[in-house]
Each structure stands twice: as C-alpha cells, then as structure tokens.
C-alpha cells in the first residue's frame, strides 16, 4: 500500500483530519445527556488516523502519534477505573458521579462533572484499541505486499 | 483510615470484580513477564479469594448484598446484587483462578509466557465475577461480553493456524449468542419497561400463565443454553477447549459453561415467576439428550481432553435435570452439584495437563505407564474420576443423589434413567482413561526425566483435589449453604424488597444530583406507562443526612411490607 502512493487520498486525509477531530471533540462534549460521549468520539477520532495510516504508512503515523496504542488504552483504563473507584474511598458508592451546573458568561449553561473524566478514559481506550487493530491489519497487508 | 475501610466494606460487592480488573490493567502496563509480575498476580488472586470468602460470610449473615452503582436508585441505575448463590459461585471462581494461575506459573517458562496471558485471564475472571453479581439484564450482557472477549483472546493467543481454526466456531456461536441475548434483553425492556431483575420480578409475579412471558423466558433460556452447551448446541465446545493449555482449559471448563447454567437458574427463579411448567419439561427433555448423547460421544473419542470435554457437557445435563425437576431439594442438589462440578472438572483438566507433561501425548493409544512411574498422579486422577462418576463418599455423589431422589419422587422416570445411565457411562469413560493412560504398559513410550515444575504443579493440583475431597466427606456445610441459597432463590419477595426498597444510607450529594435524577425519573415515567412512579422530592440541604429526594418508590412496592432484614450498609 505504501508503494502505490495516492496523492489524492493523502491530501484529502490531511485536509479532513482537522475537521473530523474537531467533530469528535464536539461529540465528546455533547455526550452524557444527549447522543455522543467517549465511545462515539473515540471511534470518530480514530477514523482520520486510519486514513493517515493508509495514505502515509503505518510507521509514519506511529511516529507522529508518539504513544503506543496499548499504552494509550491502558491510560484510558486508569482514568475510567479512577473515576469509578475514588468515590468509594471518599465514602460514596462505586461509580458515584458529581455534576456541576454553572453559568459561564459567554458560553451559556455548563454542565460538567466527573463523568467527563470517565468519558475521557473511554475515549482513550477506544482510540487505542481501534488503532491497534487497524494498524496490525495494515502491517500484515504491507508485509504481504512486500513479499 | 477507618472511614475508608468502612466505605470499602460498603462497596464490598464490587471489590472482587474491581480487583481483578485492576490486576489485568497492571498486567498490561507491566509488559515483561518475570518473577515480580507473577508474584503480583498470585497475591492479587489470593486477595480475590479472601474478598470472596468475606462476601460469602456476609451473605450468610444478611442474605442479600446490594449496591446501587453511582447511587442511582434500583430500577433506574445498575444494581449490583449478590445473594448466597452468587457468592458461593464467586468463591469457587476465585479459588479456581488462583489454582490455575499457580499451576501456570509452575509449568510455563517465563521466557515462553505471552505478556497478555495473565491480563486476559484476569479480565475473564472479572467478567465471570460480574455476571455472578449483577442485578440487571443489560449488565449481565456486558459481563458476558467481557469474559467472552477475553476468552477469544485466550483461545487465539498462540495465533497459529490450528488455534485460529479451532477458535472460529467458538467465536461464531458466541457472537450469535451475544446478539440473541441483547435482542432478548430488548424484548424484556419492550415488554416490562425495565431490565432490573427485581423490578421484572415484581411486575410479572401474577403472569405465570401469560404466553408472552413464557415465550420470552424460553427464549432467554435458549440463549443461555447456547453458553451452557445444551444438547444440539454443544459441538463447538470440545473443539475449542481441547486446544488450550491445561490451566486455561481448566478455567474454561470449570467456569464458562456454568455461567450459562447460573443465568438459567437466575432467569427461572429470581426474575420470572415460578411455575413455568412447560419450560421445565422442555429443559427436562433436553437434559436427557444432553446427558446421554454427550457421554456416548465421549466413549468414541480417543484423546484425554476431548473425553473430558464431552464429560463436561454430559454433566451440564445433570444440572439441567436439577432445574427441570424444580423442587427445592433438586435445586439444592443442583447448586451443590454445580460447585462440585466446577472444582472436579477443572482439577481433571489440570491432572490431564500433568499426564501430558509426563507422557508428552494426549492420545490414549500412545499413552501408558503412568501408574508405575507416577503413582501419585494416578491417585489424584482416581479420586476425581470417581467423584465425577458420583461414587460415595466423593463430592459428586451427594449432588447426584439428591437430584436422582427427586427425579424418582416426582415420577420423572426418563430423567432418572438418564441420570443412572450417564453416571455408569461416565464411570466407563473414566475407566478407559485409567486403563489406557495409567495401567497400560507401553514399551514404545519413552519416560523421560521429570519435567521442570512438575512437583510444584502436582502440589497445586493435589491441594485442589483435597478441597474437592473435603467437599465430599464433610459435605454438610456445603449442602446447607446450597440449601440456604436455594431457599433464597425461591423466596422472590425478599430479593425484590431488598433491591427496590433499599434505604440509602451512604452519604449523598444533595444539590448537584437531585435535579439530574428528577430528569431521569421523568423520562422513565414516560416509558413505563403501566406503573406509576411516585416521586417524593423533599429538598434537604444537609449533606450527611440520609437523603430522600432520590427515593422514587414504586406504588406497588410501598404497599408491600418492607422486609426488616438488616442491611450491611
């Protein structure tokens, strides 16, 4: 796949990378009470990474990402476990959530709370695992093509 | 410090599950297999056993442990509920995981250990523990998926062609099973507007004759039957289990099919009304076929592990028979038999691992000489084989005796005949292994030097066999525990009251949480038209005080007398 380089795919995926990432952040923040949240945002955020990996090569994307996929997923799990477990130490039930409802001058109503951290963990797990899966498939495809 | 401890005890129901998850995570981060990592895993497995013992102790005191996760009241939030039945199975699960891990450490070289092996085992254990402790259908589905995904990983860990080929039918049947399960859960939600076991039970208590309810219950029994390995649906099991390394196969055989049986028992007792006679008789017919057909196939197999796999399926049939008779004593026998069978089949798989270490072969024809050179392994095998066949005084006898007695008492002649026939054939298949592997003289077989770690792994197995012996000889506490578990399963109102009218004593946030939960209650109200939810929201400003703005009581429940069973919290 790397030797048959497609300029169209490469420039399009570079172009839409930013937009999809912004959309995924939108999905991430919209979550909890409305459709959205960590899982969908994670899937959305990993799609441009797949596109880049297909157009630029897996090794390039891995180098740019700097983080190993499994490490990313494990860090995400730490976040998720932490938000689940910290309440038990503080005397609340497992997975207890705390929400803050405030009014920010320009942006308007703001609901934010510990579920955001949990969702961040889910986001990282999803990005880590899905990139791990797709990158291993691409590696296999590339190595077969070289042979 | 004491506050933290108290709070942890309040959350004890999630701790075994959570400890297993954390262990798996640490295992993923701690990439390189080595002594320290192994020590960590064995310490964590021991901690899980201790926690499980503590939970068993607590459930014997207060019967049902309940935690509304995230402080959401019962029908709305996820409820983690452990009764005696669940706690006993959690105990056996953690025990088996500890022994399997220790056996693994004894036999597997550190250089050959896959870094994902131990984390995957822990994820699987976490999923199994969660499925024994969950209180609603969707969470049950999630826990099934957790242990299934981990088991797919364990099956294909070698990632050579044969293991992928053997794992494929397993993957296929379980993906289909999972899809059917989630569909079933959505049917349940569509019909009753809830997924919570206690809430479904409260709503369906007078619907035992309703054809829709019988349909959905039999659908769910079928779905769990795929997991358990019912008669026509077991072909996938031996193929995939027999290619695993011994300790992992022991865990699979001991635990995975039993989760299916657990879910069936839960469905027919706690969730849906008692007295669904048509389903019981259907399970009865299936159990006859499962017992007899599987054991006949096992006689035709030519290697140890496949014989054990078919024996496993055949004994799932005994558990089904116990459910089919559905009398208090047969259920007691079934629960006891389930615990016995988890331990016995797992230790038989471990013993087969020992034998394979000695003879380097799995095939009966090529094996032999073991009795002469390693008599102790023979003794271990004999004890567990006779226990599996159900001879007194071993643990298999008591469960079988209770089930058989009830089958005769309720004139279920065909079930009784199948139990006796399958027991005799089990003995025959065990004698085949005994003769070919242990007694037979095979001059062609080179008995090499004892492999490294053989002594340690034999010690591990013999402790497990000792536990099984204790279950047989001093069976009284185990049987009385099963009896308590059974009476709690049949006493549905106790479970409902505990979950649905649970008094919140954990401290809660007043201002931030109340408006949020009101929204949630309103949206649920729309979906649940048949039951009126009364919401009593009185806004307390105190933080530490028992706070009642989250108490939406179901009208029907508040009329019932609230159980005065003391709570842990």
XYZ file of C-alpha atoms in Angstrom:
716
model
C 0.000 0.000 0.000
C 2.894 2.344 0.674
C 4.484 1.830 -2.716
C 1.289 2.705 -4.585
C 1.068 6.163 -3.076
C -2.126 8.020 -3.796
C -1.722 11.784 -3.723
C -5.455 12.375 -3.724
C -6.010 10.153 -0.683
C -3.075 11.743 1.101
C -4.120 15.353 0.597
C -7.776 14.639 1.325
C -6.957 12.815 4.528
C -4.624 15.598 5.616
C -7.388 18.089 4.885
C -10.223 16.357 6.696
C -8.076 15.275 9.647
C -8.677 18.535 11.482
C -12.400 18.604 10.769
C -13.029 15.079 11.974
C -11.008 15.674 15.110
C -12.977 18.842 15.858
C -16.204 16.948 15.211
C -15.093 14.224 17.570
C -14.395 16.780 20.298
C -17.888 18.143 19.695
C -19.326 14.643 20.038
C -17.277 14.078 23.173
C -18.563 17.185 24.928
C -22.132 16.701 23.765
C -22.335 13.323 25.461
C -23.877 12.101 28.717
C -27.387 13.501 28.326
C -27.503 13.550 24.555
C -26.153 11.197 21.875
C -22.381 11.393 21.955
C -19.773 10.685 24.554
C -16.466 8.935 24.827
C -17.154 5.847 22.757
C -18.515 7.544 19.647
C -15.973 10.346 19.896
C -13.199 7.766 20.148
C -14.422 5.972 17.028
C -14.697 9.309 15.211
C -11.217 10.367 16.291
C -9.616 7.142 15.157
C -11.047 7.323 11.626
C -8.684 10.127 10.424
C -5.824 8.158 11.992
C -6.783 5.146 9.853
C -6.918 7.382 6.783
C -3.496 8.830 7.516
C -2.100 5.370 8.182
C -3.409 4.207 4.824
C -2.064 7.169 2.899
C 1.225 7.887 4.695
C 2.064 4.460 6.042
C 1.640 2.964 9.469
C 5.168 3.702 10.642
C 4.805 7.426 9.919
C 1.567 7.688 11.859
C 3.031 5.715 14.748
C 5.990 8.072 14.812
C 3.765 11.139 14.766
C 1.450 9.760 17.449
C 4.431 9.074 19.748
C 2.193 6.977 22.040
C 1.867 3.241 21.724
C -1.754 2.190 21.134
C -1.853 -0.255 24.039
C -0.328 2.295 26.406
C -2.985 4.772 25.348
C -5.716 2.215 26.026
C -4.210 1.321 29.396
C -4.010 5.004 30.377
C -7.642 5.350 29.427
C -8.482 2.425 31.672
C -6.666 4.151 34.534
C -8.900 7.183 34.066
C -12.044 5.079 33.947
C -11.058 2.979 36.967
C -10.043 6.080 38.873
C -13.374 7.819 38.420
C -15.090 4.585 39.406
C -13.006 3.869 42.463
C -12.122 7.253 44.002
C -15.733 7.786 45.206
C -15.570 4.543 47.211
C -12.539 5.823 49.089
C -14.356 9.073 49.820
C -17.390 7.257 51.176
C -19.701 7.341 48.182
C -20.988 4.319 46.242
C -18.915 2.867 43.438
C -19.010 4.948 40.238
C -20.638 7.896 42.010
C -20.763 10.983 39.798
C -20.651 14.589 40.773
C -22.065 17.175 38.405
C -21.604 20.917 38.500
C -24.147 23.181 36.836
C -22.828 26.685 36.392
C -23.375 29.640 34.169
C -20.382 30.743 32.130
C -20.769 34.370 30.927
C -20.346 33.989 27.179
C -20.822 30.278 26.535
C -24.012 29.863 28.496
C -25.087 26.940 30.694
C -22.339 24.499 31.576
C -22.842 21.017 32.935
C -19.598 19.403 33.786
C -18.583 16.732 36.214
C -16.636 13.591 36.875
C -18.337 11.661 34.051
C -16.180 13.747 31.708
C -13.088 12.048 33.139
C -14.723 8.648 32.731
C -15.598 9.506 29.142
C -12.055 10.689 28.527
C -10.904 7.258 29.666
C -13.370 5.544 27.353
C -12.228 7.817 24.520
C -8.603 6.825 25.034
C -9.438 3.131 25.281
C -11.441 3.239 22.064
C -8.788 5.173 20.138
C -6.045 2.904 21.483
C -7.775 -0.380 20.760
C -9.167 0.557 17.341
C -5.852 1.948 16.113
C -4.107 -1.160 17.467
C -6.459 -3.401 15.485
C -6.303 -1.413 12.236
C -2.543 -0.857 12.408
C -1.887 -4.565 12.876
C -4.086 -5.343 9.872
C -2.260 -2.722 7.787
C 1.090 -4.112 8.915
C 0.063 -7.584 7.749
C -1.166 -6.229 4.410
C 2.035 -4.245 3.842
C 4.325 -7.122 4.740
C 2.430 -9.445 2.357
C 2.709 -6.903 -0.447
C 6.460 -6.627 0.045
C 6.807 -10.405 -0.214
C -8.488 5.377 57.824
C -11.474 3.766 59.495
C -13.745 5.822 57.262
C -12.031 4.494 54.185
C -12.286 0.942 55.475
C -15.956 1.372 56.275
C -16.562 2.796 52.853
C -14.734 -0.091 51.203
C -16.852 -2.549 53.158
C -19.947 -0.706 51.954
C -18.740 -1.273 48.426
C -17.600 -4.836 49.048
C -19.836 -6.252 46.310
C -17.832 -4.671 43.517
C -14.415 -5.265 45.036
C -13.585 -8.798 43.745
C -14.597 -7.689 40.279
C -12.667 -4.466 40.561
C -9.521 -6.077 41.984
C -9.471 -8.467 39.017
C -9.853 -5.554 36.595
C -7.061 -3.563 38.241
C -4.799 -6.616 38.205
C -5.424 -7.044 34.499
C -4.611 -3.388 33.886
C -1.376 -3.552 35.877
C -0.515 -6.689 33.912
C -0.950 -4.800 30.653
C 1.222 -1.921 31.846
C 3.845 -4.268 33.287
C 4.820 -5.696 29.951
C 7.669 -8.081 30.659
C 6.851 -11.443 32.229
C 9.017 -12.100 35.241
C 9.054 -13.209 38.860
C 7.803 -9.921 40.274
C 4.871 -9.812 37.890
C 3.977 -13.404 38.719
C 4.152 -12.671 42.442
C 1.851 -9.707 41.924
C -0.678 -11.834 40.065
C -0.688 -14.598 42.640
C -1.032 -12.113 45.515
C -3.935 -10.454 43.726
C -5.627 -13.793 43.068
C -5.273 -14.619 46.771
C -6.769 -11.252 47.698
C -9.728 -12.052 45.459
C -10.196 -15.378 47.253
C -10.144 -13.610 50.628
C -12.633 -10.990 49.432
C -14.888 -13.713 48.067
C -14.750 -15.567 51.396
C -15.669 -12.343 53.161
C -18.614 -11.891 50.797
C -19.758 -15.463 51.464
C -19.571 -14.714 55.188
C -21.586 -11.504 54.748
C -24.247 -13.097 52.573
C -24.742 -15.793 55.186
C -25.428 -13.049 57.694
C -27.577 -10.623 55.740
C -28.654 -12.871 52.807
C -28.525 -10.303 50.028
C -25.866 -7.674 49.457
C -26.903 -4.789 47.303
C -25.170 -1.736 45.910
C -26.840 0.838 43.691
C -23.942 1.810 41.462
C -23.397 5.547 41.359
C -26.188 5.958 43.942
C -28.917 5.652 41.321
C -31.978 4.016 42.838
C -32.753 0.453 41.868
C -34.993 0.258 38.812
C -33.132 3.141 37.172
C -29.499 2.517 37.870
C -27.346 -0.549 37.656
C -27.815 -2.649 40.742
C -25.069 -4.983 41.846
C -26.738 -7.690 43.896
C -25.106 -10.722 45.434
C -27.146 -13.377 47.189
C -25.857 -16.627 48.687
C -25.974 -18.465 45.352
C -23.903 -15.793 43.628
C -21.442 -15.525 46.495
C -20.780 -19.275 46.547
C -20.063 -19.275 42.825
C -17.824 -16.213 43.161
C -15.910 -18.077 45.859
C -15.344 -21.118 43.645
C -14.433 -18.890 40.692
C -11.729 -17.008 42.549
C -10.418 -20.250 44.042
C -10.116 -21.882 40.625
C -8.450 -18.813 39.161
C -5.867 -18.857 41.954
C -5.073 -22.534 41.393
C -4.973 -22.182 37.613
C -2.550 -19.262 37.887
C -0.304 -21.144 40.320
C -0.322 -24.198 38.039
C 0.526 -21.966 35.108
C 3.496 -20.499 36.965
C 4.781 -23.957 37.799
C 4.639 -25.308 34.268
C 5.229 -22.362 31.973
C 8.708 -20.971 31.410
C 8.973 -17.233 31.918
C 10.571 -16.800 28.520
C 7.645 -18.535 26.835
C 4.927 -16.651 28.666
C 2.825 -14.412 26.480
C 2.608 -10.977 28.148
C -1.144 -10.878 27.534
C -1.903 -14.308 29.022
C -2.298 -13.279 32.664
C -4.157 -9.990 31.996
C -6.617 -11.848 29.771
C -7.215 -14.463 32.456
C -7.911 -11.696 34.950
C -10.287 -9.930 32.554
C -12.104 -13.229 32.088
C -12.354 -13.761 35.854
C -13.590 -10.182 36.251
C -16.325 -10.784 33.695
C -17.378 -14.026 35.332
C -17.486 -12.457 38.798
C -19.541 -9.568 37.435
C -22.024 -11.936 35.830
C -22.482 -13.710 39.174
C -23.051 -10.416 40.960
C -25.078 -8.329 38.574
C -28.717 -7.450 39.048
C -29.940 -6.473 35.622
C -30.064 -7.905 32.140
C -28.002 -5.382 30.294
C -25.210 -5.558 32.821
C -25.367 -9.336 32.564
C -24.894 -8.963 28.821
C -21.924 -6.658 29.369
C -20.296 -9.094 31.765
C -20.848 -11.949 29.297
C -19.095 -9.860 26.671
C -16.185 -9.069 28.999
C -15.395 -12.700 29.670
C -16.146 -13.786 26.105
C -13.822 -11.229 24.550
C -11.095 -12.241 26.990
C -11.739 -15.881 26.124
C -11.435 -15.182 22.390
C -8.072 -13.655 23.172
C -7.008 -16.645 25.257
C -8.041 -19.090 22.533
C -6.060 -17.345 19.819
C -3.088 -16.308 21.923
C -0.764 -18.677 20.089
C -2.088 -17.169 16.831
C -1.065 -20.174 14.785
C -3.375 -21.635 12.184
C -4.776 -24.502 14.231
C -5.775 -22.370 17.198
C -7.451 -19.787 14.971
C -9.268 -22.564 13.117
C -10.471 -24.104 16.375
C -11.411 -20.762 17.856
C -13.561 -19.810 14.911
C -16.647 -21.918 15.693
C -16.410 -20.755 19.314
C -16.291 -17.149 18.181
C -19.137 -17.636 15.734
C -21.509 -19.304 18.155
C -20.780 -16.827 20.915
C -21.212 -13.785 18.691
C -24.573 -15.175 17.585
C -25.412 -15.985 21.194
C -24.477 -12.474 22.301
C -26.622 -10.916 19.584
C -29.585 -13.073 20.525
C -29.049 -12.174 24.167
C -29.061 -8.447 23.536
C -32.199 -8.871 21.415
C -33.780 -10.792 24.285
C -32.864 -8.025 26.692
C -34.513 -5.515 24.374
C -37.649 -7.696 24.217
C -37.741 -7.745 28.003
C -37.358 -3.984 28.092
C -40.073 -3.578 25.497
C -42.481 -5.737 27.473
C -41.837 -4.615 31.027
C -40.045 -1.296 30.624
C -37.206 -2.371 32.862
C -34.132 -4.539 32.857
C -33.714 -4.820 36.596
C -34.213 -8.378 37.859
C -36.134 -7.352 40.946
C -38.351 -4.939 39.037
C -39.212 -7.525 36.362
C -39.935 -9.998 39.124
C -42.267 -7.539 40.871
C -44.129 -6.794 37.660
C -44.512 -10.352 36.439
C -45.403 -12.050 39.709
C -49.007 -12.712 38.620
C -48.205 -13.515 34.976
C -47.107 -17.151 35.243
C -49.748 -18.210 32.696
C -49.049 -15.401 30.243
C -47.950 -16.895 26.881
C -45.821 -13.846 26.079
C -43.912 -14.282 29.306
C -43.411 -17.996 28.659
C -42.130 -17.141 25.187
C -39.610 -14.574 26.381
C -38.466 -16.788 29.257
C -37.924 -19.773 26.985
C -36.094 -17.541 24.514
C -33.716 -16.401 27.250
C -33.248 -19.981 28.488
C -32.322 -20.962 24.935
C -29.809 -18.108 24.666
C -28.145 -19.068 27.954
C -28.336 -22.688 26.849
C -26.029 -21.863 23.958
C -23.469 -20.668 26.509
C -24.052 -23.653 28.746
C -23.762 -26.212 25.959
C -27.261 -27.674 25.653
C -27.902 -30.775 23.601
C -27.921 -29.713 19.970
C -25.640 -26.746 20.549
C -22.519 -28.216 22.059
C -20.466 -29.213 19.020
C -18.327 -26.055 19.278
C -17.200 -26.720 22.821
C -14.791 -29.696 22.670
C -13.050 -28.451 19.556
C -12.116 -25.152 21.089
C -11.435 -26.287 24.659
C -9.152 -29.151 23.792
C -6.553 -26.983 22.072
C -5.923 -24.803 25.124
C -3.077 -25.220 27.620
C -4.206 -27.190 30.669
C -4.731 -24.406 33.243
C -6.631 -22.182 30.819
C -8.712 -25.150 29.672
C -9.431 -25.885 33.330
C -10.751 -22.360 33.798
C -12.829 -22.527 30.625
C -14.286 -25.904 31.518
C -14.862 -25.064 35.152
C -16.375 -21.651 34.719
C -17.700 -20.636 31.316
C -20.471 -23.176 30.840
C -21.539 -22.744 34.467
C -22.217 -19.068 33.837
C -24.855 -20.166 31.342
C -26.418 -22.512 33.900
C -26.265 -19.757 36.522
C -28.094 -17.394 34.179
C -30.776 -20.014 33.510
C -31.340 -20.630 37.209
C -31.474 -16.881 37.817
C -33.950 -16.396 34.961
C -36.281 -19.123 36.153
C -36.175 -18.313 39.845
C -35.327 -14.710 40.657
C -36.575 -12.979 37.544
C -39.599 -14.728 36.114
C -42.437 -16.194 38.182
C -42.111 -19.722 39.496
C -44.207 -22.438 37.936
C -43.378 -22.126 34.233
C -44.038 -25.841 33.890
C -43.728 -26.028 30.118
C -40.204 -24.618 30.209
C -39.185 -27.036 32.936
C -40.378 -30.024 30.956
C -38.613 -28.748 27.814
C -35.388 -28.443 29.803
C -36.036 -31.946 31.123
C -36.147 -33.456 27.623
C -33.075 -31.507 26.557
C -31.263 -32.647 29.687
C -31.900 -36.307 28.877
C -30.397 -35.882 25.418
C -27.505 -33.781 26.717
C -26.592 -36.330 29.383
C -26.811 -39.419 27.218
C -25.656 -38.220 23.803
C -22.623 -36.348 25.080
C -21.428 -39.219 27.217
C -21.827 -41.688 24.341
C -19.747 -39.377 22.138
C -17.132 -39.223 24.869
C -16.757 -43.009 24.661
C -15.899 -42.695 20.997
C -13.172 -40.080 21.478
C -9.558 -41.057 21.503
C -7.795 -38.360 23.453
C -7.996 -37.372 27.083
C -9.056 -33.788 26.784
C -11.872 -34.435 24.330
C -13.201 -37.195 26.589
C -13.163 -34.713 29.467
C -14.909 -32.093 27.330
C -17.778 -34.439 26.483
C -17.995 -35.473 30.122
C -18.293 -31.790 30.962
C -21.226 -31.403 28.558
C -22.883 -34.538 29.844
C -22.714 -33.194 33.379
C -24.254 -29.930 32.272
C -27.183 -32.245 31.575
C -27.321 -33.224 35.260
C -27.600 -29.576 36.219
C -30.355 -29.134 33.649
C -32.144 -32.129 35.117
C -31.972 -30.483 38.527
C -33.564 -27.359 37.057
C -36.152 -29.407 35.180
C -37.406 -31.186 38.300
C -37.558 -27.794 40.020
C -38.285 -28.925 43.540
C -36.474 -27.286 46.466
C -34.373 -30.351 47.118
C -33.437 -30.865 43.471
C -32.354 -27.228 43.237
C -30.278 -27.652 46.385
C -28.715 -30.701 44.797
C -28.196 -28.774 41.574
C -26.414 -25.895 43.293
C -24.211 -28.282 45.241
C -23.541 -30.287 42.090
C -22.603 -27.115 40.249
C -19.975 -26.218 42.861
C -18.680 -29.787 42.940
C -18.514 -29.960 39.171
C -16.638 -26.676 38.776
C -13.900 -27.942 41.081
C -13.805 -31.508 39.790
C -13.761 -30.824 36.074
C -11.151 -28.086 36.496
C -8.913 -30.387 38.522
C -9.381 -33.190 35.975
C -8.187 -30.850 33.253
C -5.189 -29.929 35.403
C -4.480 -33.634 36.005
C -4.662 -34.249 32.266
C -2.078 -31.485 31.982
C 0.141 -33.360 34.453
C -0.252 -36.564 32.456
C 0.629 -34.780 29.240
C 3.715 -33.357 30.929
C 4.819 -36.919 31.699
C 3.867 -38.770 28.536
C 4.075 -35.846 26.085
C 0.944 -37.114 24.386
C -2.784 -36.565 24.603
C -3.823 -39.621 22.590
C -4.984 -42.656 24.571
C -3.393 -45.178 22.218
C 0.128 -43.743 22.543
C -0.068 -43.186 26.269
C 0.644 -45.516 29.173
C 2.915 -46.410 32.089
C 1.902 -43.503 34.298
C 0.738 -45.588 37.274
C 4.063 -47.361 37.512
C 6.223 -44.233 37.455
C 3.971 -41.580 38.936
C 1.521 -43.337 41.208
C 0.534 -40.145 42.991
C -0.882 -38.626 39.813
C -2.859 -41.835 39.422
C -4.305 -41.450 42.906
C -5.294 -37.852 42.152
C -6.953 -38.919 38.926
C -8.763 -41.806 40.580
C -10.219 -39.605 43.307
C -11.523 -37.034 40.851
C -12.724 -39.582 38.294
C -14.745 -41.461 40.900
C -16.070 -38.148 42.158
C -17.140 -37.234 38.630
C -18.866 -40.574 38.215
C -20.638 -39.955 41.511
C -19.447 -42.660 43.846
C -19.733 -42.172 47.584
C -18.049 -40.695 49.588
C -16.790 -38.297 46.931
C -18.460 -34.957 46.319
C -20.224 -35.975 43.109
C -22.315 -38.476 44.969
C -24.283 -36.080 47.140
C -25.464 -33.819 44.362
C -26.357 -36.715 42.119
C -28.117 -38.499 44.951
C -30.315 -35.510 45.706
C -31.187 -34.936 42.048
C -31.880 -38.618 41.419
C -34.016 -38.969 44.524
C -36.146 -36.013 43.485
C -36.450 -37.345 39.939
C -37.813 -40.621 41.304
C -40.057 -38.855 43.802
C -41.669 -36.775 41.056
C -42.065 -39.763 38.738
C -39.655 -38.385 36.164
C -38.632 -41.880 35.192
C -36.863 -40.993 31.966
C -34.756 -38.322 33.685
C -33.861 -40.751 36.467
C -32.934 -43.434 33.959
C -30.805 -40.978 32.004
C -29.010 -39.911 35.198
C -28.171 -43.506 36.077
C -27.158 -44.409 32.531
C -24.989 -41.316 32.134
C -23.326 -41.956 35.505
C -22.436 -45.510 34.541
C -21.118 -44.383 31.174
C -19.123 -41.617 32.886
C -17.509 -44.272 35.009
C -16.814 -46.284 31.870
C -15.171 -43.355 30.086
C -13.065 -42.645 33.181
C -12.056 -46.316 33.310
C -10.987 -46.022 29.680
C -8.641 -43.169 30.546
C -7.491 -45.038 33.652
C -6.701 -48.171 31.689
C -5.052 -46.562 28.680
C -3.105 -43.818 30.368
C -2.286 -45.230 33.769
C -2.332 -49.014 33.753
C -1.364 -49.971 30.229
C 2.249 -50.999 29.610
C 3.625 -49.169 26.642
C 7.207 -50.068 25.877
C 7.348 -47.728 22.933
C 6.814 -44.730 25.208
C 9.981 -43.172 26.497
C 9.514 -41.940 30.029
C 11.880 -39.024 30.029
C 13.090 -37.256 33.111
C 10.509 -35.444 35.200
C 9.850 -32.072 33.582
C 10.755 -28.939 35.450
C 7.982 -27.628 37.676
C 6.256 -30.999 37.757
C 6.441 -31.293 41.529
C 5.103 -27.810 42.086
C 2.227 -28.294 39.678
C 1.388 -31.644 41.282
C 1.291 -29.950 44.671
C -1.105 -27.312 43.349
C -3.383 -29.939 41.862
C -3.319 -32.081 44.997
C -4.454 -29.128 47.129
C -7.373 -28.627 44.770
C -8.172 -32.353 44.917
C -8.009 -32.148 48.704
C -10.564 -29.348 48.618
C -12.792 -31.498 46.445
C -12.392 -34.418 48.878
C -13.372 -32.175 51.771
C -16.460 -31.152 49.800
C -17.364 -34.819 49.567
C -16.531 -36.115 53.014
C -17.555 -33.078 55.053
C -20.361 -32.187 52.700
C -22.718 -30.897 55.371
C -21.755 -27.203 55.398
C -21.689 -27.130 51.605
C -25.098 -28.741 51.303
C -26.610 -26.498 53.954
C -25.132 -23.472 52.144
C -26.700 -24.669 48.890
C -29.944 -25.186 50.725
C -29.863 -21.616 52.009
C -29.034 -20.371 48.522
C -31.978 -22.327 47.123
C -34.475 -21.057 49.695
C -33.357 -17.512 48.974
C -33.770 -18.067 45.236
C -37.317 -19.304 45.690
C -38.205 -16.542 48.153
C -38.584 -13.926 45.461
C -40.191 -11.184 47.540
C -37.092 -10.975 49.707
C -34.914 -10.131 46.693
C -37.461 -7.645 45.371
C -37.787 -5.884 48.699
C -34.076 -5.682 49.206
C -33.424 -4.122 45.821
C -36.484 -1.976 45.258
C -36.967 -0.528 48.712
C -33.361 -0.127 49.562
C -32.793 2.616 52.088
C -29.955 4.795 51.086
C -27.619 5.352 53.985
C -24.491 6.235 52.107
C -23.879 9.927 52.104
C -25.007 11.668 49.010
C -24.771 14.952 47.310
C -27.952 16.984 47.546
C -27.731 19.980 45.255
C -25.877 18.649 42.262
C -27.554 15.324 41.942
C -31.217 15.858 42.636
C -32.268 17.838 39.586
C -30.417 15.423 37.423
C -32.128 12.386 38.819
C -35.521 14.021 38.514
C -34.982 14.359 34.802
C -34.105 10.744 34.632
C -37.170 9.712 36.551
C -39.409 11.725 34.272
C -38.048 10.153 31.159
C -38.502 6.714 32.677
C -42.038 7.622 33.654
C -42.904 8.199 30.047
C -41.609 4.840 29.012
C -43.204 2.969 31.856
C -46.847 3.717 31.414
C -48.196 0.766 33.315
C -46.658 1.612 36.635
C -46.978 4.971 38.266
C -43.878 6.232 39.875
C -44.313 8.356 42.847
C -41.593 10.729 43.336
C -41.122 12.204 46.693
C -38.687 15.017 46.392
C -38.084 16.938 49.518
C -35.030 19.023 49.170
C -32.774 18.569 52.121
C -29.909 20.906 52.407
C -27.976 18.716 54.774
C -25.214 16.823 53.185
C -24.531 13.952 55.502
C -28.114 13.244 56.417
C -29.943 10.324 54.917
C -31.322 11.940 51.888
C -34.612 11.030 50.386
C -35.019 13.147 47.281
C -33.820 10.166 45.339
C -36.455 7.836 46.682
C -38.909 7.226 43.935
C -40.938 4.412 45.344
C -42.985 2.201 43.159
C -46.525 2.349 44.419
C -46.883 -1.375 44.310
C -43.795 -1.846 46.358
C -44.600 0.646 49.053
C -47.808 -1.260 49.742
C -45.881 -4.404 50.416
C -44.409 -4.942 53.756
C -40.832 -3.933 53.719
C -38.500 -6.655 54.763
C -36.883 -5.983 58.067
C -33.696 -7.813 57.123
C -30.822 -5.783 58.385
C -28.564 -4.325 55.783
C -24.820 -4.171 55.687
C -24.781 -0.556 54.845
